[in-house]
Short mmCIF file of C-alpha atoms in Angstrom, two decimals:
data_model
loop_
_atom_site.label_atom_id
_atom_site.label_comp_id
_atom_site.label_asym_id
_atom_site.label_seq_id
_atom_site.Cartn_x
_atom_site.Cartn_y
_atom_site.Cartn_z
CA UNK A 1 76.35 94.12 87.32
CA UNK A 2 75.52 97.32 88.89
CA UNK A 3 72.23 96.47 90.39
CA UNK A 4 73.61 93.11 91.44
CA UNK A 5 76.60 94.76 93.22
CA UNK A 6 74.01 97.57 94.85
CA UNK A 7 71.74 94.59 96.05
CA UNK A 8 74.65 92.74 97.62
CA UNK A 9 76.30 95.26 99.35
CA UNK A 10 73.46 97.53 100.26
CA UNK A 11 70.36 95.88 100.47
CA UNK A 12 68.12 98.41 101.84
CA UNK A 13 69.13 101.13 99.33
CA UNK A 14 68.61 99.30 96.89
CA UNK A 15 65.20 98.40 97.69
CA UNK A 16 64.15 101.97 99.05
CA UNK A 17 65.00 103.49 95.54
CA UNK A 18 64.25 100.70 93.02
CA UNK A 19 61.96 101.44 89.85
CA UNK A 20 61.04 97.74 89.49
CA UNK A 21 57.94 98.11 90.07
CA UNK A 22 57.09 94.50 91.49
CA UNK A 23 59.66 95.07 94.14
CA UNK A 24 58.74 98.19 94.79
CA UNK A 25 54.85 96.73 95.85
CA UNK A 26 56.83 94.05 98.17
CA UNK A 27 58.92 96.95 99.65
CA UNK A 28 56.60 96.30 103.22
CA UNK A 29 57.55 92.38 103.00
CA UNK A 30 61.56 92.72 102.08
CA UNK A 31 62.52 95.93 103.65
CA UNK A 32 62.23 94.09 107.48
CA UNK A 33 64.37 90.99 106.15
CA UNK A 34 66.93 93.30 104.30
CA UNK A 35 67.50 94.73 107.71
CA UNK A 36 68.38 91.54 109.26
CA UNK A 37 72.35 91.37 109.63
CA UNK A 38 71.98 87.55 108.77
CA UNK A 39 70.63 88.29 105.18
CA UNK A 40 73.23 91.23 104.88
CA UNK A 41 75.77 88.50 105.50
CA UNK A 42 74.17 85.65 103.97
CA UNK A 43 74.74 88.71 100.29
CA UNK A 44 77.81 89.60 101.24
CA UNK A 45 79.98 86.36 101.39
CA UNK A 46 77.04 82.75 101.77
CA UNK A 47 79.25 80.67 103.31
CA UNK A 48 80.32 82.97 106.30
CA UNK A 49 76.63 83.94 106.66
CA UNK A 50 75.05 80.27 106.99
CA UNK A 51 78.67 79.72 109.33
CA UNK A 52 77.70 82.62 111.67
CA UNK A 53 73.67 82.08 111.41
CA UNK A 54 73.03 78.35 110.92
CA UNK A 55 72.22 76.05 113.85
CA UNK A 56 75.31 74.52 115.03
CA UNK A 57 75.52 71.19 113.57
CA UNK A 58 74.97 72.64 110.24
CA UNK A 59 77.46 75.86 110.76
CA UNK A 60 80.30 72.96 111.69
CA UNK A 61 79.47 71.68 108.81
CA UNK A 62 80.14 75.17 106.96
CA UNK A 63 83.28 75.54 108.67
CA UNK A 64 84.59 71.97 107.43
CA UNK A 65 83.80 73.12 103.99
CA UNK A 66 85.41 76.61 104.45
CA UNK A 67 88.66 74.77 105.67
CA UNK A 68 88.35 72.56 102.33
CA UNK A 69 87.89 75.90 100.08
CA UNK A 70 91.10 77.29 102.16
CA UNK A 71 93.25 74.07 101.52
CA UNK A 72 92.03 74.40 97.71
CA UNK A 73 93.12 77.84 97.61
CA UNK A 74 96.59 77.63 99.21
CA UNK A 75 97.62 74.47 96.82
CA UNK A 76 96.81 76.47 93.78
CA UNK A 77 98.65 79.36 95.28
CA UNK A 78 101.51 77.06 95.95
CA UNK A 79 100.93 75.25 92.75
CA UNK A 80 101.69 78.97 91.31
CA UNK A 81 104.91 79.20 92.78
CA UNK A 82 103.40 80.96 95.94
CA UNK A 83 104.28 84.53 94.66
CA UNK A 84 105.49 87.10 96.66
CA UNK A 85 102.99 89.97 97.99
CA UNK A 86 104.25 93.47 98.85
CA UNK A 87 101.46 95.25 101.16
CA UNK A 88 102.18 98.99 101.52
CA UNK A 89 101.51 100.85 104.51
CA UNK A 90 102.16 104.50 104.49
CA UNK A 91 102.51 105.54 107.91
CA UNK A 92 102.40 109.66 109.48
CA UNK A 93 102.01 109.62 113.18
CA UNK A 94 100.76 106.24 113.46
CA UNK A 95 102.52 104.90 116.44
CA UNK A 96 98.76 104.07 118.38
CA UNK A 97 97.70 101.91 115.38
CA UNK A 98 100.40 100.76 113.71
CA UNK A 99 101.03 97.59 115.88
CA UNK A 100 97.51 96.28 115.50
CA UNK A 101 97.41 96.70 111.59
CA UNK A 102 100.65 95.03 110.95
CA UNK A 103 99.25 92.33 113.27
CA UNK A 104 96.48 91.39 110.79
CA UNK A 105 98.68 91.35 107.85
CA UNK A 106 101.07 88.57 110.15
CA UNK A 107 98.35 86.76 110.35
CA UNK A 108 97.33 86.06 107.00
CA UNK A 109 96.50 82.55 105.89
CA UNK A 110 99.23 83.47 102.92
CA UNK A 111 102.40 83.90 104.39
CA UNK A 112 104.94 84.63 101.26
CA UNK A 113 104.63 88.62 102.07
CA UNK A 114 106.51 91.80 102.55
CA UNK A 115 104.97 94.33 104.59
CA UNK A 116 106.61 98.26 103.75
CA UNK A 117 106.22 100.31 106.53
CA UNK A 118 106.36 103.95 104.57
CA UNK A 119 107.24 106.44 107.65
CA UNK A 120 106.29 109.85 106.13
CA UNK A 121 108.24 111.55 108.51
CA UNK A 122 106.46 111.35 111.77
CA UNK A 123 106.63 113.20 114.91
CA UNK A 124 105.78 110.36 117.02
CA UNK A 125 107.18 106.96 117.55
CA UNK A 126 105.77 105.35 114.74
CA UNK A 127 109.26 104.46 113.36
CA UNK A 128 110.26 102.69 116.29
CA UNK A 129 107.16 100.86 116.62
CA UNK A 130 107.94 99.81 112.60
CA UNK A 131 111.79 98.48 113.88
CA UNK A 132 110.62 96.57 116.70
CA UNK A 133 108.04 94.97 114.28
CA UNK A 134 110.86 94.33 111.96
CA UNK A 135 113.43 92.89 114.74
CA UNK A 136 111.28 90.03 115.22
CA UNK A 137 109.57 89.35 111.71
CA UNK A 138 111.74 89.25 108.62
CA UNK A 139 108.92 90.37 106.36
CA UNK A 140 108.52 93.60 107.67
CA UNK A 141 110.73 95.98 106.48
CA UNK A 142 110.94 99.99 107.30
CA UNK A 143 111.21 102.84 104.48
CA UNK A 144 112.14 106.31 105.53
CA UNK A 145 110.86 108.97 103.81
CA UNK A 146 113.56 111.64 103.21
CA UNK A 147 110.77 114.69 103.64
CA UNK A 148 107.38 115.19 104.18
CA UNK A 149 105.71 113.52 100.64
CA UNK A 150 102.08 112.74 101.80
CA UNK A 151 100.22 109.53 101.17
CA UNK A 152 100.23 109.47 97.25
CA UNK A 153 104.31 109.77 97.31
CA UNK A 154 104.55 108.07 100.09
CA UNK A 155 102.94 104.66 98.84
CA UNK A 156 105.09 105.66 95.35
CA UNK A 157 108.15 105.29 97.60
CA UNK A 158 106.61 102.48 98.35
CA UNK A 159 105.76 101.12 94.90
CA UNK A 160 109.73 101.74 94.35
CA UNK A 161 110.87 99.67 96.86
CA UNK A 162 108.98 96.52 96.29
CA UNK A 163 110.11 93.40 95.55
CA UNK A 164 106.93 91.64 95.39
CA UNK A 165 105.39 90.34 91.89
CA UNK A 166 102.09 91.26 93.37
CA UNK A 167 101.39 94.58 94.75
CA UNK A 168 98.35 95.81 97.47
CA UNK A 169 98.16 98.56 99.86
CA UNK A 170 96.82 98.57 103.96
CA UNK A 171 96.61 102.20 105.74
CA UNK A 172 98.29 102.38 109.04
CA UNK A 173 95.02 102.35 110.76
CA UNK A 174 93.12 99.67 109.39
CA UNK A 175 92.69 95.87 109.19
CA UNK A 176 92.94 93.23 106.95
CA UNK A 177 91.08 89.95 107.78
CA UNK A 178 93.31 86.56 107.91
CA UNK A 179 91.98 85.43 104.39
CA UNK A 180 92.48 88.63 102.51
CA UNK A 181 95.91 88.19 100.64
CA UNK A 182 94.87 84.54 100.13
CA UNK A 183 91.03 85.18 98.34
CA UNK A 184 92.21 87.93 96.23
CA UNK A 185 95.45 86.82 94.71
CA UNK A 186 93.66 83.19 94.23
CA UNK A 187 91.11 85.12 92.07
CA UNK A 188 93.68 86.40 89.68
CA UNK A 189 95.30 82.71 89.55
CA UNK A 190 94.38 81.17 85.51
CA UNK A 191 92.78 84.38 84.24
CA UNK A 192 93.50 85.51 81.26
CA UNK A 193 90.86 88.52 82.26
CA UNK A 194 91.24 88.99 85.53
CA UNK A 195 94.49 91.99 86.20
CA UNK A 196 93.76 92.66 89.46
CA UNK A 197 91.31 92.60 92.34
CA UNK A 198 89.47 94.50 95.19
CA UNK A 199 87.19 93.35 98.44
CA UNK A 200 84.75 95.10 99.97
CA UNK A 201 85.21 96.76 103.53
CA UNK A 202 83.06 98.49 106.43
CA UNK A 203 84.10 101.03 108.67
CA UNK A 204 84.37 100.32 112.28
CA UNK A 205 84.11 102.57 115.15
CA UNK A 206 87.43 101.86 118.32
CA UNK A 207 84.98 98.87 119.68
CA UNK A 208 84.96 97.41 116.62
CA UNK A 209 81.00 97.64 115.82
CA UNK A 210 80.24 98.17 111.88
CA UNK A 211 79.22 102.18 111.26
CA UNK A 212 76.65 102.86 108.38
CA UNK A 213 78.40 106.08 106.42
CA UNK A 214 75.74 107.39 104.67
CA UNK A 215 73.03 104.93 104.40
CA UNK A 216 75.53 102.20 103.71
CA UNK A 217 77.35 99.60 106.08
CA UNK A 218 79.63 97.66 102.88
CA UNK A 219 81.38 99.37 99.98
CA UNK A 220 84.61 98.69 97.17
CA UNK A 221 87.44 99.17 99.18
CA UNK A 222 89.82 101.04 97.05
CA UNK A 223 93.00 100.70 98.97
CA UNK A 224 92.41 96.89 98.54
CA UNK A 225 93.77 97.03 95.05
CA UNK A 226 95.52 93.70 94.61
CA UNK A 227 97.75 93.61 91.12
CA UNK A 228 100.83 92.23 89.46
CA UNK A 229 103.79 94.63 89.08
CA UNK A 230 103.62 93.12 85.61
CA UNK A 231 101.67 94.44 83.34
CA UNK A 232 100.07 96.87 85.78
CA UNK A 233 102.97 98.81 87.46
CA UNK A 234 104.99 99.20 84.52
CA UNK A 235 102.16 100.58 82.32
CA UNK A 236 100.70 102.72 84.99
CA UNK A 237 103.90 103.70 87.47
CA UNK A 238 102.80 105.79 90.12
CA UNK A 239 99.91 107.10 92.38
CA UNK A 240 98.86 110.46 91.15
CA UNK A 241 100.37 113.25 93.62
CA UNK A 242 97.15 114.06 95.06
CA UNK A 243 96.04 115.41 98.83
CA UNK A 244 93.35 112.61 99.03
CA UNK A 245 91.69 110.52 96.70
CA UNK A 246 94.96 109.16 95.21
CA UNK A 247 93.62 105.35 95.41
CA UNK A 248 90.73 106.18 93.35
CA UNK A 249 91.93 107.81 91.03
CA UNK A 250 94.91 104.75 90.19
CA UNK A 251 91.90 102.82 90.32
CA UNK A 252 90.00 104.56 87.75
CA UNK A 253 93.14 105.16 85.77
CA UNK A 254 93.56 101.11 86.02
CA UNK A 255 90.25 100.86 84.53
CA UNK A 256 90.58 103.25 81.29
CA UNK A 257 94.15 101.57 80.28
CA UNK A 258 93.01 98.04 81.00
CA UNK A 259 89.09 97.88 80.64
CA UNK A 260 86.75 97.64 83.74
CA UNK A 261 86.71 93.57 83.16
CA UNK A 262 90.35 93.49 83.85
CA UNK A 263 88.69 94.32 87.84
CA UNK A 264 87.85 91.31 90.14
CA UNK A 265 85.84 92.23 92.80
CA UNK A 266 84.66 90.21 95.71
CA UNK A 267 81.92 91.19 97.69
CA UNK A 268 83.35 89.69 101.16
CA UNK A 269 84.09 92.40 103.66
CA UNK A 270 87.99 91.29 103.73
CA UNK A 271 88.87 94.80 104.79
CA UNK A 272 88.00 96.62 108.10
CA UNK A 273 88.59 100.48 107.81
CA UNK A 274 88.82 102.26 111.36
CA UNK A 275 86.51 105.91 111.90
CA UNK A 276 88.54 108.67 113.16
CA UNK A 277 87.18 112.78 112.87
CA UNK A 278 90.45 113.32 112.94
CA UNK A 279 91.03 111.33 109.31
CA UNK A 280 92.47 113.27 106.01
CA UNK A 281 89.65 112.12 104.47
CA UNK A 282 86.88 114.33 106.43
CA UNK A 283 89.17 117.17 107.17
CA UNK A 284 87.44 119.61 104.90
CA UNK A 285 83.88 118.17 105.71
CA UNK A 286 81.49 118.68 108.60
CA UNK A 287 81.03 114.34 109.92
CA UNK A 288 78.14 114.21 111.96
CA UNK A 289 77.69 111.07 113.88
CA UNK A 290 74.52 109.81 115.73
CA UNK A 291 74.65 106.00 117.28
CA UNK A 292 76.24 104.06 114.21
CA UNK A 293 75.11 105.87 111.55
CA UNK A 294 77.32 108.78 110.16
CA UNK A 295 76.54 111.48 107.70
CA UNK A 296 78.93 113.22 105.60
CA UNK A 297 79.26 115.66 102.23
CA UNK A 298 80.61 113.63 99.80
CA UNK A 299 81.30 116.40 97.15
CA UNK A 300 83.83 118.18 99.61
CA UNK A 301 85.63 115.17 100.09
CA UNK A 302 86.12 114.85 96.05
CA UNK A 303 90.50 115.95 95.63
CA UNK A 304 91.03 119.52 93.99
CA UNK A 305 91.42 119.33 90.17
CA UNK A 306 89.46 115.77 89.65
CA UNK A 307 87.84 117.26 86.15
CA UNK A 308 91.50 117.45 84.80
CA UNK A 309 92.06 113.27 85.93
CA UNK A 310 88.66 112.67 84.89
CA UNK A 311 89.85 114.27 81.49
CA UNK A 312 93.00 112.35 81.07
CA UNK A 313 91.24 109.10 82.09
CA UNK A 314 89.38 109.80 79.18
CA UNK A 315 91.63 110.12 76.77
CA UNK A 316 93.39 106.74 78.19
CA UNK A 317 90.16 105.13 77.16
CA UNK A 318 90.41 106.00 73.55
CA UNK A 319 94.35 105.80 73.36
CA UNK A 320 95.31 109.30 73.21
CA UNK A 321 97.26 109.75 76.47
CA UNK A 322 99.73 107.50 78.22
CA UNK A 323 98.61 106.25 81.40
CA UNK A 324 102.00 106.19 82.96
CA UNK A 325 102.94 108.60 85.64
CA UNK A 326 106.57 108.31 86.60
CA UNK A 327 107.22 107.17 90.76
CA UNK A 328 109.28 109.69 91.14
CA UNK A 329 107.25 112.73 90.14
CA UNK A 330 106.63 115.41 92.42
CA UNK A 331 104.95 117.28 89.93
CA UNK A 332 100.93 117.77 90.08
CA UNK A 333 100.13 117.78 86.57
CA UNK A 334 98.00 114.24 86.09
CA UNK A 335 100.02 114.27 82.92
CA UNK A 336 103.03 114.24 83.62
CA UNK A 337 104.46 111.15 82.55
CA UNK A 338 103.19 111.02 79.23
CA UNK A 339 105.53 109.98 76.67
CA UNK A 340 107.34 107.81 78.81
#
């Protein structure tokens, strides 16, 4: 699974470090067709790559079938009832972006949603923008936070709040193609395995062209994390309260209470993350950016005390911690719900 998922979402990597040694004597011959974007896409998600790359009377005919595979997915989502979705959005001076973002999540091919706009207390107009979203669409609702909480207790807040049976998460910045919702709640639909899923994403620079961050152009988008508030939230409760990083580690925390099989990923790039300097996520690490390609430290990125979640995780796995943290915790030990 692990080389399949390197192959498909980084082809060149893959073949620039591979030990199979057959491969490795082809390097000359696959490295130039790796590069191609129409092989990248043709990995990624086949039907969108022959639809984008095919001559045209055979990409019409791609689009007729990915209109068939759409109607197929929305009867078996209405055949379920057509759930409702809660998307989270925490939100701290995001008045520029905010607009835009809740834009793609209106547009969704799934429509049964409720979009939480968390305002973590910003200085700009991003809570107006939020009301004047919510005037004129019913499913977008605005949550005040009371003080300053971050993004960890800011999506908790939102977590609280939700009314949704599933449960996913957008930044304020970002973008969520029309068929996100749609492909990964279907994907959960008459699993008994299957607890939640997660698309891949790229980052994109303010024209919208695809940026490679270090070496690669497609990785797991944590934030995507699409679950059911049942079992999931009321085993797990809350994001950790950490500076950065808090998506990963509820994702890895998901993993050691319900088994990495209970994760659906799909490789389609349903989730289009936007590069700012200016992001939490760099802020203690020196970006350097030349053309499209951007270079970064990952260790300095990593959240302070990881070793201790890494440590609890651990003890998940073999059933000797709780994995629940309690939404309403503002205190930073990863343990701190245990017992409950």
């Amino acid at each position: 699974m692990r080389i399949n998922r390197r192959v498909r979402l980084d082809p060149v990597g893959w073949l620039q470090t591979t030990r199979i040694v057959p491969v490795r004597q082809l390097r000359w011959l696959l490295l130039p067709l790796a590069r191609r974007s129409f092989v990248q896409d043709l990995l990624l998600d086949p039907l969108e790559g022959l639809r984008r790359h095919a001559p045209f009377g055979l990409s019409s005919l791609v689009a007729r079938q990915q209109a068939r595979l759409q109607r197929r997915r929305l009867g078996k989502l209405q055949a379920a009832g057509n759930p409702l979705v809660s998307i989270i959005v925490p939100a701290f001076n995001a008045a520029a972006t905010l607009e835009q973002a809740i834009a793609s999540l209106q547009r969704q091919s799934y429509d049964e949603l409720e979009i939480l706009v968390v305002d973590d207390v910003s200085e700009d107009a991003t809570s107006q923008v939020a009301e004047a979203l919510a005037q004129v669409d019913r499913r977008v609702r605005l949550i005040r936070a009371p003080q300053r909480l971050g993004a960890a207790r800011a999506r908790n807040l939102g977590l609280a709040a939700a009314r949704g049976t599933y449960l996913t998460f957008q930044d304020a910045d970002d973008h969520a193609t029309p068929d996100r919702i749609e492909r990964q709640l279907v994907a959960l639909l008459g699993s008994k395995r299957r607890l939640a899923s997660l698309c891949a994403y790229c980052r994109i620079d303010s024209q919208g062209r695809p940026l490679r961050v270090n070496g690669e152009i497609y990785r797991k988008r944590t934030t995507s994390l699409l679950f059911p508030r049942t079992p999931v939230l009321e085993r797990l409760g809350g994001m950790a309260p950490l500076v950065r990083g808090e998506d990963s580690e509820y994702l890895s925390r998901f993993q050691a209470a319900f088994g990495r099989d209970a994760l659906y990923f799909l490789y389609a790039p349903l989730y289009l993350a936007h590069f700012s300097e200016n992001s939490l996520l760099w802020s203690d690490s020196q970006v350097v950016r030349v053309g499209n390609e951007i270079t970064y430290d990952v260790t300095e990125t990593e959240p302070d005390g990881l070793a201790d979640y890494q440590s609890w995780h651990r003890q998940i796995t073999t059933g000797e911690a709780s994995p629940y943290l309690d939404l309403e915790s503002q205190r930073d030990d990863p343990r701190a719900g245990e017992g409950s």
